[in-house]
PDB file of C-alpha atoms and ligand atoms in Angstrom:
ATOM      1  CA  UNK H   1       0.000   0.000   0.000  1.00 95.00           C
ATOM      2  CA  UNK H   2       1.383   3.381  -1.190  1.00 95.00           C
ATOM      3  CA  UNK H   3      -1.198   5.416   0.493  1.00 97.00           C
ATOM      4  CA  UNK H   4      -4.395   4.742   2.642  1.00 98.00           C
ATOM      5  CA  UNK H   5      -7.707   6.820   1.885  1.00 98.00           C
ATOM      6  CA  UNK H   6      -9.795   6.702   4.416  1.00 98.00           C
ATOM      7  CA  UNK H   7     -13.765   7.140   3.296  1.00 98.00           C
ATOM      8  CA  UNK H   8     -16.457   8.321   5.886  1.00 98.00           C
ATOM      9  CA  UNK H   9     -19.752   7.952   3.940  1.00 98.00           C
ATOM     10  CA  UNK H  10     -22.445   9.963   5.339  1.00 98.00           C
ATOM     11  CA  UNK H  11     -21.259  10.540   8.470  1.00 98.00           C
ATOM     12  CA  UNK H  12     -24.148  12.477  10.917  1.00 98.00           C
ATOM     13  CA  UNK H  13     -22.398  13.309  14.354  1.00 98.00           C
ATOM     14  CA  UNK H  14     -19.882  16.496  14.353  1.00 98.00           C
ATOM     15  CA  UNK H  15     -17.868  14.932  17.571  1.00 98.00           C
ATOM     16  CA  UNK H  16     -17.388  11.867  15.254  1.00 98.00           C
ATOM     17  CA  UNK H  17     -16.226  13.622  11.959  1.00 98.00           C
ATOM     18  CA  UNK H  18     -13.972  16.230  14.423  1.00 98.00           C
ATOM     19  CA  UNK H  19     -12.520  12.862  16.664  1.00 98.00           C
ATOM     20  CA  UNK H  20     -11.786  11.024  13.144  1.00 98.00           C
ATOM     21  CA  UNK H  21      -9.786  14.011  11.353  1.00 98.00           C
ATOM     22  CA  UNK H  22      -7.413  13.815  14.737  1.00 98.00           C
ATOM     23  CA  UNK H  23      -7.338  10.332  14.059  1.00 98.00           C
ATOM     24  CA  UNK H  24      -6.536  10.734  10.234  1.00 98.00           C
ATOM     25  CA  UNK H  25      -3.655  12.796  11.698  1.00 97.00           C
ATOM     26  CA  UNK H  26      -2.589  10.248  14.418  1.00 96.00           C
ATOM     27  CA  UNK H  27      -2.266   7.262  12.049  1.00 97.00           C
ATOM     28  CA  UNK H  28      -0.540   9.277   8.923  1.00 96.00           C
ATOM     29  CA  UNK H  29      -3.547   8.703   6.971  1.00 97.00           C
ATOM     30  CA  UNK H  30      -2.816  10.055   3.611  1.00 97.00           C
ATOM     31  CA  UNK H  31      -6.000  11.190   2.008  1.00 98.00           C
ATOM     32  CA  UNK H  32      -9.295  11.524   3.660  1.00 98.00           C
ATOM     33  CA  UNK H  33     -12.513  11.224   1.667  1.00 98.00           C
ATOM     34  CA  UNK H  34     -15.724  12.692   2.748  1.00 98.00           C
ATOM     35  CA  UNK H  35     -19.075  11.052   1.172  1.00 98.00           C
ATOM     36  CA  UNK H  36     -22.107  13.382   1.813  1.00 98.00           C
ATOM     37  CA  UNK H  37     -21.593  14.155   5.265  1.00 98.00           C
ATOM     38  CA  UNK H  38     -24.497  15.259   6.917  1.00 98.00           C
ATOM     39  CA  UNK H  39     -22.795  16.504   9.921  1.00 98.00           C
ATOM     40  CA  UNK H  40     -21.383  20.200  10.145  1.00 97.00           C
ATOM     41  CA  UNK H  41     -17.430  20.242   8.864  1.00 96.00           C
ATOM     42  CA  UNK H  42     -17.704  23.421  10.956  1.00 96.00           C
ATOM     43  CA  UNK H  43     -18.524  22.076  14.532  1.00 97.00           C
ATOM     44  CA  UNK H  44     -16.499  19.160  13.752  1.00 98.00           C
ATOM     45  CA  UNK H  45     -13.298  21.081  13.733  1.00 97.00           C
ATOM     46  CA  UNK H  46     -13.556  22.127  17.419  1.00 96.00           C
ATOM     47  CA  UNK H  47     -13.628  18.285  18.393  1.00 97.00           C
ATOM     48  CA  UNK H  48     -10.857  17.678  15.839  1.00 97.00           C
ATOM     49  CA  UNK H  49      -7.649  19.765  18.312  1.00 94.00           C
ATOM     50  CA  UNK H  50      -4.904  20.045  16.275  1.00 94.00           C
ATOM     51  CA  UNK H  51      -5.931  18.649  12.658  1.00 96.00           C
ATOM     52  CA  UNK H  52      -8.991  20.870  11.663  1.00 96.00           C
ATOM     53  CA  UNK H  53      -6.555  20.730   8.827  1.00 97.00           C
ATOM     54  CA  UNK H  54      -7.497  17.757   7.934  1.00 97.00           C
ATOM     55  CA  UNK H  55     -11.169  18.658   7.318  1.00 97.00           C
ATOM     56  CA  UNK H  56     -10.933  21.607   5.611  1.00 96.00           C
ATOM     57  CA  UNK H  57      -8.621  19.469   3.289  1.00 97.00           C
ATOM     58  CA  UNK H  58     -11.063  16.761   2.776  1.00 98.00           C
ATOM     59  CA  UNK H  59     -12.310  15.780  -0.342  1.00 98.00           C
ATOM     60  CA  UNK H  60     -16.368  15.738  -0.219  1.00 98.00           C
ATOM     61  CA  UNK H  61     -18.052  13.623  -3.322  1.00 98.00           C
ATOM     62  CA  UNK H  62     -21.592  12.634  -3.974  1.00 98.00           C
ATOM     63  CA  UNK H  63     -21.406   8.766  -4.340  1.00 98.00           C
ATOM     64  CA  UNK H  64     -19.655   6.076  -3.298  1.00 98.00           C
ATOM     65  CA  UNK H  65     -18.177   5.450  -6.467  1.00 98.00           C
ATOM     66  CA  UNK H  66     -17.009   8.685  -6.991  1.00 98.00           C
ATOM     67  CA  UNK H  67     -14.855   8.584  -3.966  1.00 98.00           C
ATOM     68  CA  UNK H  68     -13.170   5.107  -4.449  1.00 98.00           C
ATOM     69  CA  UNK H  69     -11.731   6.234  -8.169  1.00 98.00           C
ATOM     70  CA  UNK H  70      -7.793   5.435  -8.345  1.00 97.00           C
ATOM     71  CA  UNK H  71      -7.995   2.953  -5.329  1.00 97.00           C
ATOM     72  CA  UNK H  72      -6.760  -0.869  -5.786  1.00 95.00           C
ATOM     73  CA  UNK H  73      -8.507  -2.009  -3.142  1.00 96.00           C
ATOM     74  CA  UNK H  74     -11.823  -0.673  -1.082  1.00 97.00           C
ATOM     75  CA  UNK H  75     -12.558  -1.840   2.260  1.00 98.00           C
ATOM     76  CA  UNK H  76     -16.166  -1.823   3.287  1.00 98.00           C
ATOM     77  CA  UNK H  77     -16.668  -2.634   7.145  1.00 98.00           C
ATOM     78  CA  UNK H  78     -19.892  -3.318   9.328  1.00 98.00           C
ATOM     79  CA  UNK H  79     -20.907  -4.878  12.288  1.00 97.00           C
ATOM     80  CA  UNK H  80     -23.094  -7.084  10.518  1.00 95.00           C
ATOM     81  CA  UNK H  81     -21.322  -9.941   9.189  1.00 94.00           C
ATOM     82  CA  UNK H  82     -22.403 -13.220   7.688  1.00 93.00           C
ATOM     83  CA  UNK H  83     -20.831 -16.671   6.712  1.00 89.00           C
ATOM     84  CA  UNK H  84     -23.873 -17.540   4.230  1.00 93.00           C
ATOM     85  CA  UNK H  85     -24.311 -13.775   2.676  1.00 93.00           C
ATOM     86  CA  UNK H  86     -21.507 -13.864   0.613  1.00 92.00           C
ATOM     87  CA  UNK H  87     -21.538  -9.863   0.601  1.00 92.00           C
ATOM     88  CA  UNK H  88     -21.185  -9.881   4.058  1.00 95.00           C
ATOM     89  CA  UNK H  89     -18.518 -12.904   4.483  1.00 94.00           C
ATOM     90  CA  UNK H  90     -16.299 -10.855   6.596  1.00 96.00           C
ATOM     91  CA  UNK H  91     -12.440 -10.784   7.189  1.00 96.00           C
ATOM     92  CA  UNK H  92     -10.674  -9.632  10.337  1.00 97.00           C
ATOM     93  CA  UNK H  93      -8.909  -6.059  10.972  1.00 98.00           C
ATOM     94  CA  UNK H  94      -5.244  -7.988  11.597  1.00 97.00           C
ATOM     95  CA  UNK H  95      -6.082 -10.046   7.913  1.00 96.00           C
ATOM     96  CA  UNK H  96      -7.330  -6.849   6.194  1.00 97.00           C
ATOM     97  CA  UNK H  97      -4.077  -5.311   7.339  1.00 97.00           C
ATOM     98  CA  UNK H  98      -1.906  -7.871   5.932  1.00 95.00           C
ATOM     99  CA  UNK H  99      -3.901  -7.990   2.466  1.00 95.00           C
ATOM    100  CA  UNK H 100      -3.524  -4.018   2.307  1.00 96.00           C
ATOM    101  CA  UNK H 101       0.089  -4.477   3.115  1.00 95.00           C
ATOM    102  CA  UNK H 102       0.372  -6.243  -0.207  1.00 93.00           C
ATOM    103  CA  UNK H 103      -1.245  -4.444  -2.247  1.00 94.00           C
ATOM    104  CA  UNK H 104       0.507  -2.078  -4.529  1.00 94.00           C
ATOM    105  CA  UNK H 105      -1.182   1.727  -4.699  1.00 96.00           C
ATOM    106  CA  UNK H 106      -4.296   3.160  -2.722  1.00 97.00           C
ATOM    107  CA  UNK H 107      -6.143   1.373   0.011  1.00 97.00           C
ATOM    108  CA  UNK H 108      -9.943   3.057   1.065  1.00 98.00           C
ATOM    109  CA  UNK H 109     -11.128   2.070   4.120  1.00 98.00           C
ATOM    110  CA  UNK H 110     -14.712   2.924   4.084  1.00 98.00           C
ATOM    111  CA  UNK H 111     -16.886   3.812   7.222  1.00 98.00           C
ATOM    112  CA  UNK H 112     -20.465   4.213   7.628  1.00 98.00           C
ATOM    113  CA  UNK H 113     -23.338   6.006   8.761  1.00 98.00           C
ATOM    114  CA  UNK H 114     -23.575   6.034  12.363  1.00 98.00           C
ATOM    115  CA  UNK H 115     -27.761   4.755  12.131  1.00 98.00           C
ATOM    116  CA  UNK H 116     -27.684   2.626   9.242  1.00 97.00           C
ATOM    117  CA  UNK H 117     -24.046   1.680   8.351  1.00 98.00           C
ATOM    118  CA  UNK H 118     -23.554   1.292   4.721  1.00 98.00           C
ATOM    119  CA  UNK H 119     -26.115  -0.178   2.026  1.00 97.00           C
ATOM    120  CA  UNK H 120     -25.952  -3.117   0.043  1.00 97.00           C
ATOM    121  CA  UNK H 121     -25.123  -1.059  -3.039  1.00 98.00           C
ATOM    122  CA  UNK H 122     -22.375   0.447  -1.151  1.00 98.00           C
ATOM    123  CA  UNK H 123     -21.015  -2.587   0.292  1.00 97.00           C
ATOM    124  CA  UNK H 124     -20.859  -4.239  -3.428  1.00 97.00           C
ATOM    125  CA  UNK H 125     -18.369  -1.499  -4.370  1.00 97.00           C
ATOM    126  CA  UNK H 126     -16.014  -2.546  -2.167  1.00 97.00           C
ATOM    127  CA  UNK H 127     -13.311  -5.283  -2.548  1.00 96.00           C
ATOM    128  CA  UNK H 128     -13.804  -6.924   0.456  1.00 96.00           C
ATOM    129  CA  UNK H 129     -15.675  -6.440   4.244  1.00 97.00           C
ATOM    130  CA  UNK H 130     -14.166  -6.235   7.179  1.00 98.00           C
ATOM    131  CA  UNK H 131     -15.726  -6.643  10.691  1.00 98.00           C
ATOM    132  CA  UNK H 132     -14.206  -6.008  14.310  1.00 98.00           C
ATOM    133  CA  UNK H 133     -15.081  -8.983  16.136  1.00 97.00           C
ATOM    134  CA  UNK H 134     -17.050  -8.076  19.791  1.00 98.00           C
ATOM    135  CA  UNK H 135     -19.538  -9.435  21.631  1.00 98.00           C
ATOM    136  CA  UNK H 136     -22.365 -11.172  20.396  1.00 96.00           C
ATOM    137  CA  UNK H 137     -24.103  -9.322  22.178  1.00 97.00           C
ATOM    138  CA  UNK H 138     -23.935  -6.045  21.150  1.00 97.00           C
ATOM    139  CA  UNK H 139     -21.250  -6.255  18.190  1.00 97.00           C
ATOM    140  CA  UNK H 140     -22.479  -2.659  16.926  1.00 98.00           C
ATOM    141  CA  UNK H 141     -19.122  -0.276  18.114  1.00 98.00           C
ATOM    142  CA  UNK H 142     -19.053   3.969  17.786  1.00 98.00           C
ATOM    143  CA  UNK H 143     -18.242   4.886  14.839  1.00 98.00           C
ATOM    144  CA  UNK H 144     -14.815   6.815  15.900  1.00 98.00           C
ATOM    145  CA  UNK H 145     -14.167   3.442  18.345  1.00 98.00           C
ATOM    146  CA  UNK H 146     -14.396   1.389  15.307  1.00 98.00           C
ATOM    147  CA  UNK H 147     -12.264   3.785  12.843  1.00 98.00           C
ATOM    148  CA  UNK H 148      -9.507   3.749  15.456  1.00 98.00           C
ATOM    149  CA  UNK H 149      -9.299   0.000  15.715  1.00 98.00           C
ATOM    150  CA  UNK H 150      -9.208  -0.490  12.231  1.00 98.00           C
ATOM    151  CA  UNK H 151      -6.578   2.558  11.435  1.00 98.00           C
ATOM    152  CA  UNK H 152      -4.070   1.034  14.369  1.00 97.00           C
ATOM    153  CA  UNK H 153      -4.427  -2.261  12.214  1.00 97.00           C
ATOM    154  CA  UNK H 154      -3.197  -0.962   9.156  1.00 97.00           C
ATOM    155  CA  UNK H 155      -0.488   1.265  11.094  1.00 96.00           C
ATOM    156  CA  UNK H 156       1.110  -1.388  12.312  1.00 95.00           C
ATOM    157  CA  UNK H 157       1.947  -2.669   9.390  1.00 92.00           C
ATOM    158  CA  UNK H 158       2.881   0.097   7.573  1.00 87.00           C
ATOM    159  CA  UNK H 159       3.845   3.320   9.853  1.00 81.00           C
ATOM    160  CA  UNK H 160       6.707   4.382  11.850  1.00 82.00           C
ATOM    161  CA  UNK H 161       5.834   4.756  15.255  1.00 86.00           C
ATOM    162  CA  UNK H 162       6.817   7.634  17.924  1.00 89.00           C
ATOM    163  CA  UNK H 163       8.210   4.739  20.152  1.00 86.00           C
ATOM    164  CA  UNK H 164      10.021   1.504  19.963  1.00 83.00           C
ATOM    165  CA  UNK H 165      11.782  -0.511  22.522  1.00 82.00           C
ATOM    166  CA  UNK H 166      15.414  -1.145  21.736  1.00 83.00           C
ATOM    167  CA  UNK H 167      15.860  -5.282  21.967  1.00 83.00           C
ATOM    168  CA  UNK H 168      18.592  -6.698  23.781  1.00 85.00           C
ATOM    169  CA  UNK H 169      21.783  -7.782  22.406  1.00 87.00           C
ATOM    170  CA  UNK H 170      21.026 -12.128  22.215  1.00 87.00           C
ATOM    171  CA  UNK H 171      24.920 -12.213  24.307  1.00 92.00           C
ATOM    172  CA  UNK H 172      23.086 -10.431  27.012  1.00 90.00           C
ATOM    173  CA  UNK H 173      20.924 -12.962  27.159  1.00 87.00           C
ATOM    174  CA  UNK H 174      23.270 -15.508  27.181  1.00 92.00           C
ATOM    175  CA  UNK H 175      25.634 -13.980  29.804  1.00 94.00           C
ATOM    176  CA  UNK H 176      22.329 -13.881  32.070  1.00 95.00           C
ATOM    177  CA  UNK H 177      22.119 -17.559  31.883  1.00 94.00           C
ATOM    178  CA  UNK H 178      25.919 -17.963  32.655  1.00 96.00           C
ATOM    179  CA  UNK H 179      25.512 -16.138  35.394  1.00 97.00           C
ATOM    180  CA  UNK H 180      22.600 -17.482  36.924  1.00 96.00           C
ATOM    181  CA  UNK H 181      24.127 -20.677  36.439  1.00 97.00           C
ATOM    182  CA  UNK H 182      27.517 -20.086  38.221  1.00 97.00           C
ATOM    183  CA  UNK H 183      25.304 -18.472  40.996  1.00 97.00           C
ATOM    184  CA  UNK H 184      22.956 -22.004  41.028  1.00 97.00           C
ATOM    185  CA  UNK H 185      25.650 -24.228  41.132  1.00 96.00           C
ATOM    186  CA  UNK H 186      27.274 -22.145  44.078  1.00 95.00           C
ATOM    187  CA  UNK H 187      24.223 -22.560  45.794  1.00 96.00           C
ATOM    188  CA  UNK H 188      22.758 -25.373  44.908  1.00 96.00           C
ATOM    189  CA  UNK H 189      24.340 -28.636  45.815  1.00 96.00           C
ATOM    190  CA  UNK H 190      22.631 -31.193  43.855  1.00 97.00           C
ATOM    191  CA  UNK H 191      23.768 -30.340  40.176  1.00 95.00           C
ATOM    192  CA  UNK H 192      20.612 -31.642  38.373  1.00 96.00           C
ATOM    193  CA  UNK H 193      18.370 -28.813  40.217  1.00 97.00           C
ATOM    194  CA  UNK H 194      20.951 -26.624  39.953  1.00 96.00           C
ATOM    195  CA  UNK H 195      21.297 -27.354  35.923  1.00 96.00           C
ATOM    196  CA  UNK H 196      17.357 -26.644  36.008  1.00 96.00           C
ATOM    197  CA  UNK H 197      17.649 -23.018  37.511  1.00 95.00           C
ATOM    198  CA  UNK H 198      19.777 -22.281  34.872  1.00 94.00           C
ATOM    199  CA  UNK H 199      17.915 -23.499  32.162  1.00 94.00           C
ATOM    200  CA  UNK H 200      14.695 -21.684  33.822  1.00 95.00           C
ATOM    201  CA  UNK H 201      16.423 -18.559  33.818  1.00 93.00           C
ATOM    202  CA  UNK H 202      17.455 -18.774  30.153  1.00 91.00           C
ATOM    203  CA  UNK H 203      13.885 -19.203  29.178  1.00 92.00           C
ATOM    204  CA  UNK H 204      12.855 -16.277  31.582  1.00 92.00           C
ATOM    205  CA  UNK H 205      15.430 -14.106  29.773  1.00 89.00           C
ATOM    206  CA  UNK H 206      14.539 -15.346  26.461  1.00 86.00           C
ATOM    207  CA  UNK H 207      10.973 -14.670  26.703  1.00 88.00           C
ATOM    208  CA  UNK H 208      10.297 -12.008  29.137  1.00 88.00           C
ATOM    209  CA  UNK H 209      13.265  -9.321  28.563  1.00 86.00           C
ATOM    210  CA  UNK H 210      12.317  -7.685  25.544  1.00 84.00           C
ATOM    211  CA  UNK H 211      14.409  -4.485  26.574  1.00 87.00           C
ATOM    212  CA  UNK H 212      17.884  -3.610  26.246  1.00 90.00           C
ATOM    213  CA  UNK H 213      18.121  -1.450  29.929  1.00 92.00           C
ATOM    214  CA  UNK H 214      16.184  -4.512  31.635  1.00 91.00           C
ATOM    215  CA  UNK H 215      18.602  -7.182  30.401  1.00 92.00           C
ATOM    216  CA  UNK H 216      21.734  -4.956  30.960  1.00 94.00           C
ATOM    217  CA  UNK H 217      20.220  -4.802  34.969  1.00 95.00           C
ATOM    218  CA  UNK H 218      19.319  -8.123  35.501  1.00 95.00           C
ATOM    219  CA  UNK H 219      23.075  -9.363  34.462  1.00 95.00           C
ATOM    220  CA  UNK H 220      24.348  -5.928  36.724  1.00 97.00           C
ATOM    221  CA  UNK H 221      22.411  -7.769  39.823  1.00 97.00           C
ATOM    222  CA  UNK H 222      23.746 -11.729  38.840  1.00 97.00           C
ATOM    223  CA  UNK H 223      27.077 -11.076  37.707  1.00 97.00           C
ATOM    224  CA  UNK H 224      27.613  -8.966  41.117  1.00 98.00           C
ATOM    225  CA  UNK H 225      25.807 -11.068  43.208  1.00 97.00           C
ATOM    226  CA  UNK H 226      28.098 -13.793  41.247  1.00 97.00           C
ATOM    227  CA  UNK H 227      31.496 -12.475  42.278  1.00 97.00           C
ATOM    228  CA  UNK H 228      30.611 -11.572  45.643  1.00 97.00           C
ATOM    229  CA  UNK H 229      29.096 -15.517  46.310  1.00 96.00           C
ATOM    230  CA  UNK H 230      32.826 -16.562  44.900  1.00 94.00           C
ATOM    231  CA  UNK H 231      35.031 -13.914  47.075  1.00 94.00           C
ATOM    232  CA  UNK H 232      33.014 -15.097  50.314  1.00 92.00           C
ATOM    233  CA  UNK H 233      33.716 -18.565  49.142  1.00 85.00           C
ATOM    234  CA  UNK H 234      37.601 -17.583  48.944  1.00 83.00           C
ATOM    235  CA  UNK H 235      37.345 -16.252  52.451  1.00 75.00           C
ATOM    236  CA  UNK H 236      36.331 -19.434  54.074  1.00 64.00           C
TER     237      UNK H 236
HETATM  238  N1  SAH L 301     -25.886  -1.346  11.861  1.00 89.80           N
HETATM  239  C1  SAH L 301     -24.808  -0.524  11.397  1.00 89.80           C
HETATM  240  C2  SAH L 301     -24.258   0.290  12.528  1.00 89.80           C
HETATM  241  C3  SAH L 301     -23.447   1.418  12.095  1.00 89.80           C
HETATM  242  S1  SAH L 301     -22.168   1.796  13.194  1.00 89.80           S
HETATM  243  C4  SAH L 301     -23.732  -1.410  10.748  1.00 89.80           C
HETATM  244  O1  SAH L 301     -23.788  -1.659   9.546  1.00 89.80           O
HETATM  245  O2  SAH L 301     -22.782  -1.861  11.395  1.00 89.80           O
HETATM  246  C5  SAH L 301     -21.293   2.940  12.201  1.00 89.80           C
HETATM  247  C6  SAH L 301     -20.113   2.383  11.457  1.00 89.80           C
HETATM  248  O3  SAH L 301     -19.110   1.996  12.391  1.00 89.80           O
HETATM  249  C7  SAH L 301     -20.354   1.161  10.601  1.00 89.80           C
HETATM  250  O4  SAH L 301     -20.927   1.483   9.353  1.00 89.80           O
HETATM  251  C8  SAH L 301     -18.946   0.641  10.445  1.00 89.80           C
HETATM  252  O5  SAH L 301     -18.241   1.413   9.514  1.00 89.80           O
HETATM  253  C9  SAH L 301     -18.383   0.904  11.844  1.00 89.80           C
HETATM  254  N2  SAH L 301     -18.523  -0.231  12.758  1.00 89.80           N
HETATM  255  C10 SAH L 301     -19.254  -0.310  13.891  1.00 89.80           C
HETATM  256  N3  SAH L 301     -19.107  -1.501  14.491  1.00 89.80           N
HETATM  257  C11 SAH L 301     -18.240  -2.202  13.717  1.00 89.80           C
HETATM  258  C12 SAH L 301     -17.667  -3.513  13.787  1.00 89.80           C
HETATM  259  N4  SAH L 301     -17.948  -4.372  14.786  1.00 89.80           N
HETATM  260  N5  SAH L 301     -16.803  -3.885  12.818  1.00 89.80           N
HETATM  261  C13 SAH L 301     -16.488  -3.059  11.791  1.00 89.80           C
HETATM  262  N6  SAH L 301     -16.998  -1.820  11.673  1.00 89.80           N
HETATM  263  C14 SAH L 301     -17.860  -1.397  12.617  1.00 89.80           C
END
């Protein structure tokens, strides 16, 4: 995906349309498509902060049709899905991501109207329909809830984000287990339990220190608590 349109087709609530522009903003959205909006663009931008921008940028179109021109691949979504309607056979947000991911030039993600979703006209328009899964029930989400989920999908596949932890160095790792394991069989006198610490703590490394500053502290605490077992050792 080159660029993702996002498509809000007849949307009636201001604090919606003004809560999705921020959103557009939040998730780089590149182009934001406005289908006969029946809500004010005006009173939207107060509940839009910092990307009223966005909505005074927005293109507004007529149909449907009209505002999924130039896109490769249109996805519809809805509450309402069904495995024997075959217009509403419905994929996931994580498997929509991955098949937007692939495709080559502009992805719509279409929204509807807060009362009535989208029509059965619309909904044949689009390439495929995607539904959040929720409870039974009451599967029906906000309209801005639902947007959100579905534009965090698609981020994480594709955007940069502000934050991201820096991964240990795999020695670190390895060093923990070393010295967990010189500390065991210090400690421990029968060497098969002591063996079995070690191993535990190279699993507990390897699955639950996913950050550089952690693993660099836990090896701090071993490989000091390591040396200071062996000097009071040399003592006796
Ligand atoms: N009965 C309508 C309700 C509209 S809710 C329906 O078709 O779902 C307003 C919009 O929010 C929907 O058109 C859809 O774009 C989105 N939405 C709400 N709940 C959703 C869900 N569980 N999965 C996907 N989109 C949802």
């Amino acid at each position: 995906m080159e660029r993702l349109r996002l498509v809000l087709v007849g949307t009636e609530g201001a604090v919606n349309l003004g809560m999705i522009a921020r959103l557009v903003e939040n998730f780089d959205v590149e182009e934001l498509y406005l289908v006969k909006p029946t809500a004010s663009l005006q009173e939207a931008e107060q509940y839009a902060a910092r990307s009223a921008r966005k909505l005074r940028e927005a293109k507004v179109k007529e149909r449907l049709e009209e505002a999924l021109e130039g896109t490769s691949l249109s996805l519809c979504t809805s509450s309402l899905a069904s495995a024997s309607d075959v217009l509403r056979s419905a994929i996931s947000p994580e498997e929509a991501a991955i098949i937007a991911r692939e495709t080559p030039g502009t992805v719509a993600l279409v929204m509807g109207r807060e009362s009535v979703g989208l029509t059965r006209d619309e909904l044949k328009l689009c390439t495929l329909l995607v539904t959040i899964g929720a409870s039974p029930h009451y599967p029906v989400l906000n309209l801005t809830n639902a947007t959100a989920i579905l534009l965090y999908e698609l981020f994480k596949t594709r955007g940069v984000p502000h934050h991201e932890r820096v991964p240990p160095d795999p020695k670190l790792v390895g060093l923990i287990e070393k010295y967990a394991r010189g500390i065991a069989e210090l400690l421990i006198a029968d060497q098969r339990r002591a063996e079995e610490v070690a191993l535990s703590f190279r699993k507990l490394a390897a699955k639950n220190i996913m950050d550089r500053v952690e693993a660099e502290n836990v090896l701090l605490l071993l490989s000091r608590a390591y040396r200071a077992l062996e000097r009071s050792r040399e003592r006796i």
